[in-house]
């Protein structure tokens, strides 16, 4: 099983749509979880951290299920500017961060 | 403007050349990293430095040699590379070692795009 696994997509959605991305991780000892965003030919940037209680930042909601080793990201009311690759990121059992392949989102008008 | 700068942004080299990638962070962070990003693959962690000490080498071939002279600078020395080493090499830094609980956000440079002929 890959350390961090994501559906690569692409997800093609119209503006205003709600879209959800899923991610699974293999190491049950992982403690830190994040979603990063990477625009085309740019560096990754932190979108949000993911907590067991779930957290929300505007149109973005992240959830963590430790029992299932599963992380999700929900984007509501999609904007054109949300088009990017979304990277699921998990710590390597307390050491450095490991990135998933990313899920590509394309929002069209 | 990014707090992590990488040079050169683009590099083309032959398999027998020796070159170096440079990274400098202006954020006062204590940890620095090299990641490799190839097409259709996830970012691959290469090396981790905490307080100038290498704490992780993720089974990277010896043709890649990192150097961290101080907490603000990180180099990746390249020699006798292979065409499959062509990729985007990303440097990152964090206030504290990123994998630890509460370790904090990774800040990336814009990357050095390497082509090996």
XYZ file of N, CA and C in Angstrom:
678
model
N 0.851 -1.198 0.000
C 0.000 0.000 0.000
C 0.880 1.239 0.000
N 0.536 2.217 -0.862
C 1.330 3.433 -0.936
C 1.188 4.210 0.364
N 2.239 4.999 0.689
C 2.207 5.756 1.935
C 1.038 6.725 1.979
N 0.815 7.434 0.890
C -0.306 8.370 0.785
C -0.935 8.178 -0.589
N -2.189 7.885 -0.622
C -2.845 7.578 -1.885
C -4.031 8.503 -2.135
N -4.074 9.053 -3.355
C -5.161 9.939 -3.756
C -5.656 9.554 -5.130
N -6.902 9.845 -5.380
C -7.457 9.719 -6.723
C -6.907 10.886 -7.544
N -6.167 10.615 -8.632
C -5.519 11.713 -9.359
C -6.478 12.611 -10.136
N -7.696 12.116 -10.370
C -8.636 12.896 -11.167
C -8.265 12.811 -12.641
N -8.498 13.834 -13.455
C -8.937 15.158 -13.015
C -10.429 15.226 -12.697
N -10.738 16.133 -11.800
C -12.117 16.451 -11.500
C -12.450 17.714 -12.289
N -13.423 17.608 -13.172
C -13.863 18.766 -13.968
C -15.252 19.148 -13.492
N -15.377 20.331 -12.903
C -16.662 20.742 -12.332
C -16.999 22.154 -12.787
N -18.283 22.487 -12.802
C -18.675 23.862 -13.134
C -18.547 24.754 -11.900
N -18.456 26.035 -12.133
C -18.459 27.002 -11.024
C -19.675 26.775 -10.147
N -19.479 26.892 -8.852
C -20.588 26.738 -7.922
C -20.791 25.321 -7.433
N -20.114 24.372 -8.044
C -20.285 22.972 -7.646
C -19.587 22.700 -6.313
N -20.001 21.613 -5.688
C -19.320 21.090 -4.503
C -18.535 19.857 -4.926
N -17.293 19.797 -4.496
C -16.435 18.672 -4.902
C -15.694 18.165 -3.667
N -15.504 16.846 -3.620
C -14.828 16.229 -2.477
C -13.653 15.387 -2.946
N -12.543 15.509 -2.235
C -11.355 14.706 -2.522
C -11.085 13.793 -1.329
N -10.608 12.598 -1.638
C -10.293 11.645 -0.590
C -8.833 11.264 -0.627
N -8.354 10.807 0.507
C -6.961 10.419 0.625
C -6.864 9.338 1.694
N -6.044 8.327 1.454
C -5.776 7.325 2.485
C -4.275 7.284 2.754
N -3.916 6.919 3.972
C -2.509 6.832 4.331
C -2.249 5.500 5.014
N -1.000 5.054 4.934
C -0.709 3.687 5.364
C -0.154 3.579 6.781
N 0.460 4.645 7.290
C 1.152 4.547 8.572
C 0.243 4.989 9.715
N -0.160 4.038 10.540
C -1.082 4.358 11.627
C -0.431 5.233 12.699
N 0.900 5.365 12.664
C 1.589 6.198 13.648
C 1.676 7.661 13.221
N 1.211 7.983 12.036
C 1.240 9.376 11.572
C 0.418 10.250 12.508
N 0.903 11.490 12.700
C 0.266 12.381 13.662
C -0.197 13.693 13.053
N 0.393 14.099 11.941
C 0.075 15.410 11.369
C -0.444 15.229 9.957
N -1.466 16.009 9.620
C -2.143 15.832 8.337
C -2.474 17.204 7.745
N -2.278 17.309 6.434
C -2.461 18.611 5.806
C -3.012 18.431 4.391
N -3.590 19.502 3.887
C -3.836 19.639 2.457
C -2.992 20.815 1.960
N -2.229 20.565 0.900
C -1.475 21.601 0.219
C -2.096 21.795 -1.160
N -1.887 22.969 -1.692
C -2.374 23.278 -3.033
C -1.166 23.618 -3.907
N -1.183 23.105 -5.154
C -0.104 23.430 -6.094
C -0.712 23.893 -7.401
N -0.463 25.143 -7.748
C -0.897 25.663 -9.039
C 0.093 25.212 -10.114
N -0.370 25.260 -11.355
C 0.448 24.774 -12.469
C 1.802 25.478 -12.503
N 2.869 24.702 -12.487
C 4.245 25.190 -12.579
C 4.625 26.132 -11.425
N 3.970 25.900 -10.284
C 4.291 26.677 -9.084
C 4.637 25.721 -7.945
N 5.137 26.287 -6.845
C 5.463 25.451 -5.711
C 4.222 25.148 -4.870
N 4.214 24.061 -4.126
C 3.085 23.760 -3.232
C 2.990 24.787 -2.110
N 1.750 25.050 -1.696
C 1.519 25.955 -0.559
C 0.467 25.345 0.347
N 0.620 25.580 1.644
C -0.317 25.022 2.612
C -1.706 25.594 2.394
N -2.690 24.716 2.296
C -4.088 25.124 2.216
C -4.689 25.090 3.620
N -4.578 23.947 4.271
C -5.093 23.856 5.638
C -4.576 22.609 6.330
N -4.516 22.686 7.643
C -4.197 21.514 8.449
C -5.488 20.717 8.654
N -5.336 19.458 9.021
C -6.499 18.588 9.221
C -6.462 18.055 10.639
N -7.550 18.235 11.365
C -7.617 17.802 12.758
C -8.688 16.731 12.912
N -8.550 15.943 13.959
C -9.493 14.847 14.202
C -10.924 15.348 14.339
N -11.065 16.545 14.874
C -12.410 17.091 15.081
C -12.979 17.697 13.810
N -12.164 17.715 12.751
C -12.609 18.361 11.511
C -12.411 19.851 11.617
N -12.135 20.483 10.515
C -11.983 21.934 10.547
C -12.432 22.548 9.227
N -12.846 23.799 9.355
C -13.430 24.497 8.227
C -12.744 25.838 8.060
N -12.508 26.217 6.805
C -11.928 27.521 6.509
C -12.668 28.068 5.303
N -13.692 28.862 5.575
C -14.494 29.400 4.480
C -15.208 28.288 3.723
N -14.932 28.181 2.448
C -15.591 27.173 1.607
C -14.935 25.792 1.707
N -13.875 25.685 2.467
C -13.099 24.449 2.537
C -13.310 23.763 3.892
N -13.601 22.450 3.829
C -13.742 21.657 5.046
C -12.870 20.417 4.942
N -12.077 20.184 5.978
C -11.198 19.013 5.998
C -11.613 18.108 7.146
N -11.527 16.803 6.903
C -11.878 15.844 7.945
C -10.852 14.719 7.976
N -10.704 14.157 9.175
C -9.755 13.066 9.401
C -10.476 11.929 10.108
N -10.287 10.726 9.604
C -10.803 9.530 10.260
C -9.607 8.634 10.554
N -9.125 8.677 11.791
C -7.917 7.920 12.134
C -8.145 6.413 12.060
N -9.335 5.975 12.440
C -9.608 4.531 12.443
C -9.494 3.959 11.028
N -9.972 4.710 10.067
C -9.935 4.256 8.674
C -8.699 4.772 7.938
N -7.912 5.624 8.590
C -6.720 6.229 7.981
C -7.106 6.928 6.685
N -8.021 7.840 6.837
C -8.666 8.482 5.699
C -8.815 9.971 5.975
N -8.515 10.770 4.938
C -8.610 12.225 5.047
C -9.447 12.719 3.880
N -10.230 13.749 4.116
C -11.040 14.291 3.024
C -10.941 15.807 2.982
N -11.236 16.348 1.810
C -11.312 17.801 1.610
C -12.568 18.079 0.800
N -13.402 18.954 1.313
C -14.633 19.333 0.630
C -14.532 20.799 0.248
N -14.805 21.088 -1.001
C -14.812 22.471 -1.486
C -16.237 22.794 -1.927
N -16.810 23.791 -1.304
C -18.168 24.224 -1.669
C -18.102 25.448 -2.564
N -19.150 25.617 -3.397
C -19.256 26.809 -4.236
C -17.936 27.066 -4.987
N -17.514 26.113 -5.763
C -16.215 26.181 -6.460
C -16.082 27.453 -7.285
N -14.872 28.003 -7.252
C -14.521 29.185 -8.053
C -13.503 28.786 -9.119
N -13.429 29.595 -10.161
C -12.425 29.333 -11.205
C -11.031 29.275 -10.594
N -10.804 30.123 -9.608
C -9.483 30.209 -8.978
C -9.141 28.990 -8.121
N -10.106 28.098 -7.911
C -9.815 26.873 -7.160
C -9.119 25.834 -8.040
N -9.055 26.073 -9.332
C -8.397 25.126 -10.246
C -6.930 24.992 -9.866
N -6.541 23.771 -9.530
C -5.182 23.503 -9.039
C -5.073 22.012 -8.758
N -3.911 21.608 -8.297
C -3.729 20.247 -7.806
C -3.698 20.281 -6.291
N -4.466 19.409 -5.663
C -4.585 19.381 -4.206
C -3.822 18.159 -3.681
N -2.859 18.432 -2.821
C -1.942 17.413 -2.340
C -2.287 17.035 -0.901
N -2.496 15.764 -0.681
C -2.706 15.236 0.659
C -1.329 14.970 1.271
N -1.103 15.428 2.493
C 0.228 15.363 3.090
C 0.127 14.783 4.499
N 1.001 13.836 4.795
C 0.962 13.116 6.068
C 2.385 13.014 6.600
N 2.542 13.079 7.899
C 3.913 12.953 8.415
C 4.338 11.486 8.419
N 5.627 11.302 8.256
C 6.210 9.961 8.217
C 6.544 9.556 9.645
N 5.497 9.241 10.409
C 5.663 8.812 11.801
C 6.587 9.738 12.583
N 6.256 11.020 12.560
C 6.985 11.972 13.380
C 8.251 12.538 12.767
N 8.531 12.193 11.539
C 9.714 12.788 10.895
C 9.224 13.765 9.827
N 9.650 13.636 8.638
C 9.300 14.618 7.606
C 7.921 14.326 7.010
N 7.483 15.218 6.136
C 6.165 15.104 5.516
C 6.237 14.339 4.199
N 5.226 13.492 3.985
C 5.128 12.704 2.765
C 3.913 13.181 1.987
N 4.104 13.379 0.686
C 3.054 13.936 -0.166
C 2.395 12.855 -1.014
N 1.086 12.986 -1.205
C 0.402 12.179 -2.200
C 0.665 12.725 -3.588
N 0.214 11.985 -4.607
C 0.413 12.405 -5.995
C -0.382 13.638 -6.338
N -1.446 13.876 -5.611
C -2.276 15.038 -5.884
C -3.513 14.701 -6.689
N -4.535 15.496 -6.479
C -5.778 15.395 -7.235
C -5.961 16.702 -7.985
N -6.141 16.600 -9.291
C -6.271 17.798 -10.120
C -7.727 18.216 -10.232
N -7.975 19.473 -9.952
C -9.312 20.056 -10.062
C -9.308 21.120 -11.140
N -10.293 21.042 -12.018
C -10.489 22.077 -13.040
C -11.914 22.592 -12.909
N -12.042 23.871 -12.614
C -13.352 24.503 -12.474
C -13.592 25.360 -13.706
N -14.731 25.151 -14.351
C -15.021 25.886 -15.589
C -16.264 26.756 -15.427
N -16.315 27.801 -16.230
C -17.455 28.727 -16.161
C -18.598 28.260 -17.046
N 6.563 37.678 -2.909
C 7.939 37.163 -2.987
C 8.108 36.030 -1.972
N 8.672 34.918 -2.425
C 8.830 33.767 -1.569
C 9.967 33.994 -0.588
N 9.822 33.400 0.641
C 10.878 33.497 1.629
C 11.967 32.475 1.394
N 11.779 31.590 0.424
C 12.760 30.570 0.080
C 13.127 30.767 -1.385
N 14.388 31.031 -1.640
C 14.822 31.279 -3.008
C 15.747 30.164 -3.483
N 15.556 29.762 -4.709
C 16.366 28.692 -5.283
C 17.023 29.182 -6.567
N 18.265 28.796 -6.743
C 18.986 29.077 -7.980
C 19.810 27.864 -8.393
N 19.974 27.647 -9.699
C 19.279 28.346 -10.776
C 17.845 27.866 -10.899
N 17.021 28.589 -11.605
C 15.643 28.155 -11.818
C 15.585 27.046 -12.867
N 16.482 27.100 -13.806
C 16.545 26.077 -14.858
C 17.997 25.665 -15.047
N 18.202 24.375 -15.272
C 19.560 23.870 -15.467
C 19.519 22.705 -16.444
N 20.382 22.776 -17.449
C 20.552 21.666 -18.383
C 21.980 21.179 -18.237
N 22.159 19.903 -18.049
C 23.508 19.388 -17.874
C 23.661 18.030 -18.531
N 24.882 17.744 -18.923
C 25.204 16.439 -19.472
C 25.474 15.458 -18.347
N 25.508 14.188 -18.689
C 25.659 13.157 -17.667
C 27.018 13.195 -16.990
N 27.996 13.821 -17.607
C 29.327 13.853 -16.991
C 29.600 15.151 -16.245
N 28.666 16.085 -16.294
C 28.879 17.381 -15.636
C 28.756 17.284 -14.128
N 29.293 18.316 -13.463
C 29.055 18.514 -12.035
C 28.442 19.899 -11.866
N 27.329 19.956 -11.185
C 26.674 21.238 -10.937
C 26.110 21.224 -9.526
N 25.667 22.395 -9.075
C 25.050 22.482 -7.751
C 23.792 23.319 -7.797
N 22.812 22.911 -7.006
C 21.609 23.705 -6.792
C 21.748 24.390 -5.431
N 21.261 25.631 -5.386
C 21.384 26.393 -4.151
C 20.002 26.794 -3.635
N 19.863 26.772 -2.337
C 18.621 27.197 -1.696
C 18.971 28.094 -0.522
N 18.229 29.177 -0.388
C 18.422 30.079 0.743
C 17.065 30.452 1.324
N 16.939 30.334 2.632
C 15.677 30.730 3.261
C 15.909 31.941 4.162
N 14.975 32.876 4.077
C 15.070 34.147 4.783
C 14.040 34.218 5.903
N 13.645 33.056 6.403
C 12.524 32.994 7.344
C 12.964 32.675 8.769
N 14.249 32.455 8.969
C 14.731 32.108 10.301
C 14.328 30.713 10.744
N 14.076 29.836 9.785
C 13.648 28.473 10.107
C 14.822 27.584 10.494
N 14.482 26.481 11.180
C 15.515 25.573 11.668
C 15.656 24.295 10.855
N 14.699 24.014 9.998
C 14.731 22.775 9.226
C 14.651 23.086 7.737
N 15.407 22.355 6.942
C 15.397 22.526 5.492
C 15.363 21.159 4.824
N 14.797 21.139 3.619
C 14.512 19.872 2.929
C 14.788 19.991 1.435
N 15.128 18.875 0.838
C 15.101 18.735 -0.619
C 14.037 17.712 -0.977
N 13.163 18.107 -1.926
C 12.175 17.210 -2.506
C 12.407 17.160 -4.009
N 12.038 16.021 -4.600
C 12.097 15.867 -6.055
C 10.684 15.674 -6.574
N 10.331 16.405 -7.635
C 9.011 16.241 -8.239
C 9.163 15.874 -9.706
N 8.821 14.629 -10.030
C 8.840 14.152 -11.408
C 7.418 14.124 -11.932
N 7.286 14.127 -13.249
C 5.959 14.064 -13.865
C 5.235 12.798 -13.416
N 3.964 12.982 -13.057
C 3.080 11.859 -12.697
C 3.556 11.069 -11.480
N 4.389 11.671 -10.661
C 4.818 11.033 -9.409
C 4.601 12.000 -8.262
N 4.425 11.499 -7.049
C 4.304 12.425 -5.917
C 5.641 13.071 -5.606
N 5.604 14.173 -4.885
C 6.846 14.759 -4.386
C 7.573 13.692 -3.565
N 8.859 13.539 -3.861
C 9.649 12.548 -3.148
C 10.612 13.257 -2.208
N 10.520 12.938 -0.938
C 11.465 13.490 0.025
C 12.854 12.914 -0.244
N 13.854 13.800 -0.302
C 15.232 13.346 -0.524
C 16.044 13.450 0.760
N 16.156 14.664 1.284
C 17.005 14.896 2.454
C 16.314 15.848 3.413
N 16.631 15.662 4.702
C 16.127 16.542 5.748
C 17.295 17.014 6.595
N 17.328 18.306 6.862
C 18.320 18.876 7.762
C 17.597 19.614 8.880
N 17.969 19.283 10.106
C 17.461 20.003 11.276
C 18.634 20.635 11.993
N 18.593 21.928 12.172
C 19.697 22.641 12.825
C 21.033 22.259 12.194
N 21.064 22.267 10.859
C 22.255 22.004 10.039
C 22.691 20.541 10.027
N 22.042 19.692 10.791
C 22.436 18.288 10.811
C 21.489 17.464 9.935
N 22.070 16.590 9.118
C 21.220 15.756 8.273
C 20.542 14.703 9.139
N 19.240 14.662 9.108
C 18.502 13.703 9.915
C 17.807 12.648 9.072
N 17.768 12.855 7.771
C 17.139 11.852 6.927
C 17.751 11.874 5.530
N 18.050 10.694 5.049
C 18.450 10.478 3.668
C 17.531 9.376 3.168
N 16.643 9.736 2.279
C 15.581 8.814 1.885
C 16.050 7.908 0.756
N 17.118 7.158 1.018
C 17.666 6.208 0.038
C 17.996 6.884 -1.293
N 18.595 8.045 -1.203
C 18.926 8.801 -2.411
C 20.279 8.323 -2.950
N 20.406 8.140 -4.270
C 21.701 7.707 -4.846
C 22.803 8.700 -4.531
N 24.013 8.189 -4.435
C 25.146 9.023 -4.025
C 25.519 10.073 -5.062
N 24.968 10.007 -6.250
C 25.240 11.053 -7.234
C 24.570 12.383 -6.833
N 23.723 12.337 -5.823
C 23.150 13.537 -5.217
C 23.803 13.703 -3.844
N 24.418 14.863 -3.630
C 25.133 15.075 -2.383
C 24.695 16.395 -1.761
N 24.016 16.369 -0.619
C 23.555 17.612 -0.006
C 24.632 18.228 0.873
N 24.478 19.533 1.082
C 25.381 20.238 1.987
C 24.592 21.345 2.657
N 24.758 21.461 3.965
C 24.041 22.502 4.711
C 25.046 23.247 5.579
N 25.675 24.299 5.059
C 26.724 24.997 5.807
C 26.196 25.797 6.997
N 24.951 26.215 6.931
C 24.329 26.937 8.047
C 22.827 26.784 7.922
N 22.096 27.284 8.886
C 20.648 27.016 8.906
C 19.892 27.758 7.822
N 20.542 28.665 7.108
C 19.844 29.420 6.064
C 20.116 28.917 4.657
N 21.142 28.098 4.498
C 21.559 27.684 3.164
C 21.597 26.174 3.031
N 21.168 25.724 1.875
C 21.182 24.296 1.567
C 21.584 24.132 0.116
N 22.500 23.209 -0.126
C 22.955 22.937 -1.487
C 22.640 21.484 -1.851
N 22.512 21.258 -3.145
C 22.426 19.895 -3.655
C 23.440 19.777 -4.775
N 24.525 19.050 -4.501
C 25.584 18.861 -5.482
C 25.247 17.666 -6.365
N 25.417 17.868 -7.664
C 25.004 16.873 -8.652
C 26.204 16.421 -9.480
N 26.362 15.119 -9.652
C 27.443 14.647 -10.529
C 27.080 13.296 -11.116
N 27.487 13.118 -12.368
C 27.209 11.895 -13.141
C 25.746 11.503 -13.047
N 24.875 12.450 -13.328
C 23.441 12.172 -13.268
C 22.986 11.384 -14.485
N 21.785 10.828 -14.375
C 21.162 10.060 -15.427
C 19.963 10.843 -15.995
N 19.572 10.556 -17.224
C 18.399 11.264 -17.782
C 17.158 11.142 -16.911
N 16.990 10.025 -16.209
C 15.798 9.867 -15.356
C 15.835 10.751 -14.113
N 16.959 11.426 -13.892
C 17.039 12.390 -12.792
C 16.455 13.742 -13.176
N 16.091 13.901 -14.426
C 15.446 15.147 -14.860
C 14.139 15.315 -14.094
N 13.989 16.464 -13.451
C 12.820 16.691 -12.592
C 12.872 18.118 -12.075
N 11.856 18.463 -11.297
C 11.850 19.726 -10.557
C 12.337 19.429 -9.147
N 13.373 20.121 -8.728
C 13.915 19.928 -7.381
C 13.472 21.100 -6.522
N 12.737 20.757 -5.484
C 12.141 21.772 -4.615
C 12.836 21.769 -3.264
N 13.197 22.955 -2.839
C 13.732 23.153 -1.498
C 12.603 23.674 -0.618
N 12.589 23.291 0.626
C 11.578 23.783 1.557
C 12.217 24.017 2.919
N 11.546 24.835 3.725
C 11.994 25.034 5.100
C 10.778 25.053 6.015
N 11.020 24.810 7.294
C 9.975 24.922 8.301
C 10.603 25.399 9.604
N 9.775 26.023 10.427
C 10.284 26.551 11.693
C 10.883 25.437 12.545
N 10.101 24.368 12.675
C 10.547 23.193 13.412
C 10.479 22.006 12.464
N 11.134 20.897 12.786
C 11.035 19.708 11.932
C 9.586 19.380 11.620
N 9.281 19.262 10.327
C 7.885 19.267 9.898
C 7.105 18.046 10.316
N 7.771 16.923 10.498
C 7.012 15.718 10.781
C 6.533 15.616 12.209
N 7.104 16.418 13.096
C 6.707 16.313 14.492
C 5.353 16.970 14.684
N 4.618 16.487 15.649
C 3.310 17.086 15.932
C 3.498 18.568 16.200
N 2.772 19.364 15.474
C 2.923 20.811 15.624
C 4.159 21.342 14.960
N 4.779 20.530 14.115
C 6.033 20.933 13.492
C 5.920 22.109 12.564
N 4.715 22.349 12.039
C 4.547 23.574 11.282
C 4.594 23.399 9.791
N 4.267 24.479 9.150
C 4.083 24.551 7.709
C 5.405 24.483 6.975
N 5.381 23.813 5.839
C 6.521 23.804 4.933
C 6.383 24.981 3.974
N 7.473 25.717 3.805
C 7.504 26.800 2.824
C 8.462 26.368 1.718
N 7.949 26.370 0.501
C 8.739 25.892 -0.625
C 9.314 27.054 -1.431
N 10.470 26.802 -2.023
C 10.982 27.671 -3.072
C 10.267 27.331 -4.379
N 10.560 28.121 -5.420
C 9.912 27.922 -6.717
C 10.494 26.741 -7.484
N 11.589 26.205 -7.018
C 12.142 25.004 -7.622
C 13.218 25.273 -8.653
N 14.043 24.272 -8.863
C 15.053 24.286 -9.933
C 14.691 23.161 -10.886
N 14.399 23.527 -12.122
C 14.008 22.501 -13.104
C 15.263 21.994 -13.804
N 15.543 20.727 -13.596
C 16.780 20.114 -14.088
C 16.492 19.204 -15.268
N 17.261 19.368 -16.313
C 17.202 18.469 -17.470
C 18.573 17.853 -17.664
N 18.614 16.529 -17.667
C 19.873 15.808 -17.874
C 19.849 15.188 -19.264
N 20.835 15.567 -20.068
C 20.870 15.080 -21.455
C 21.746 13.842 -21.575
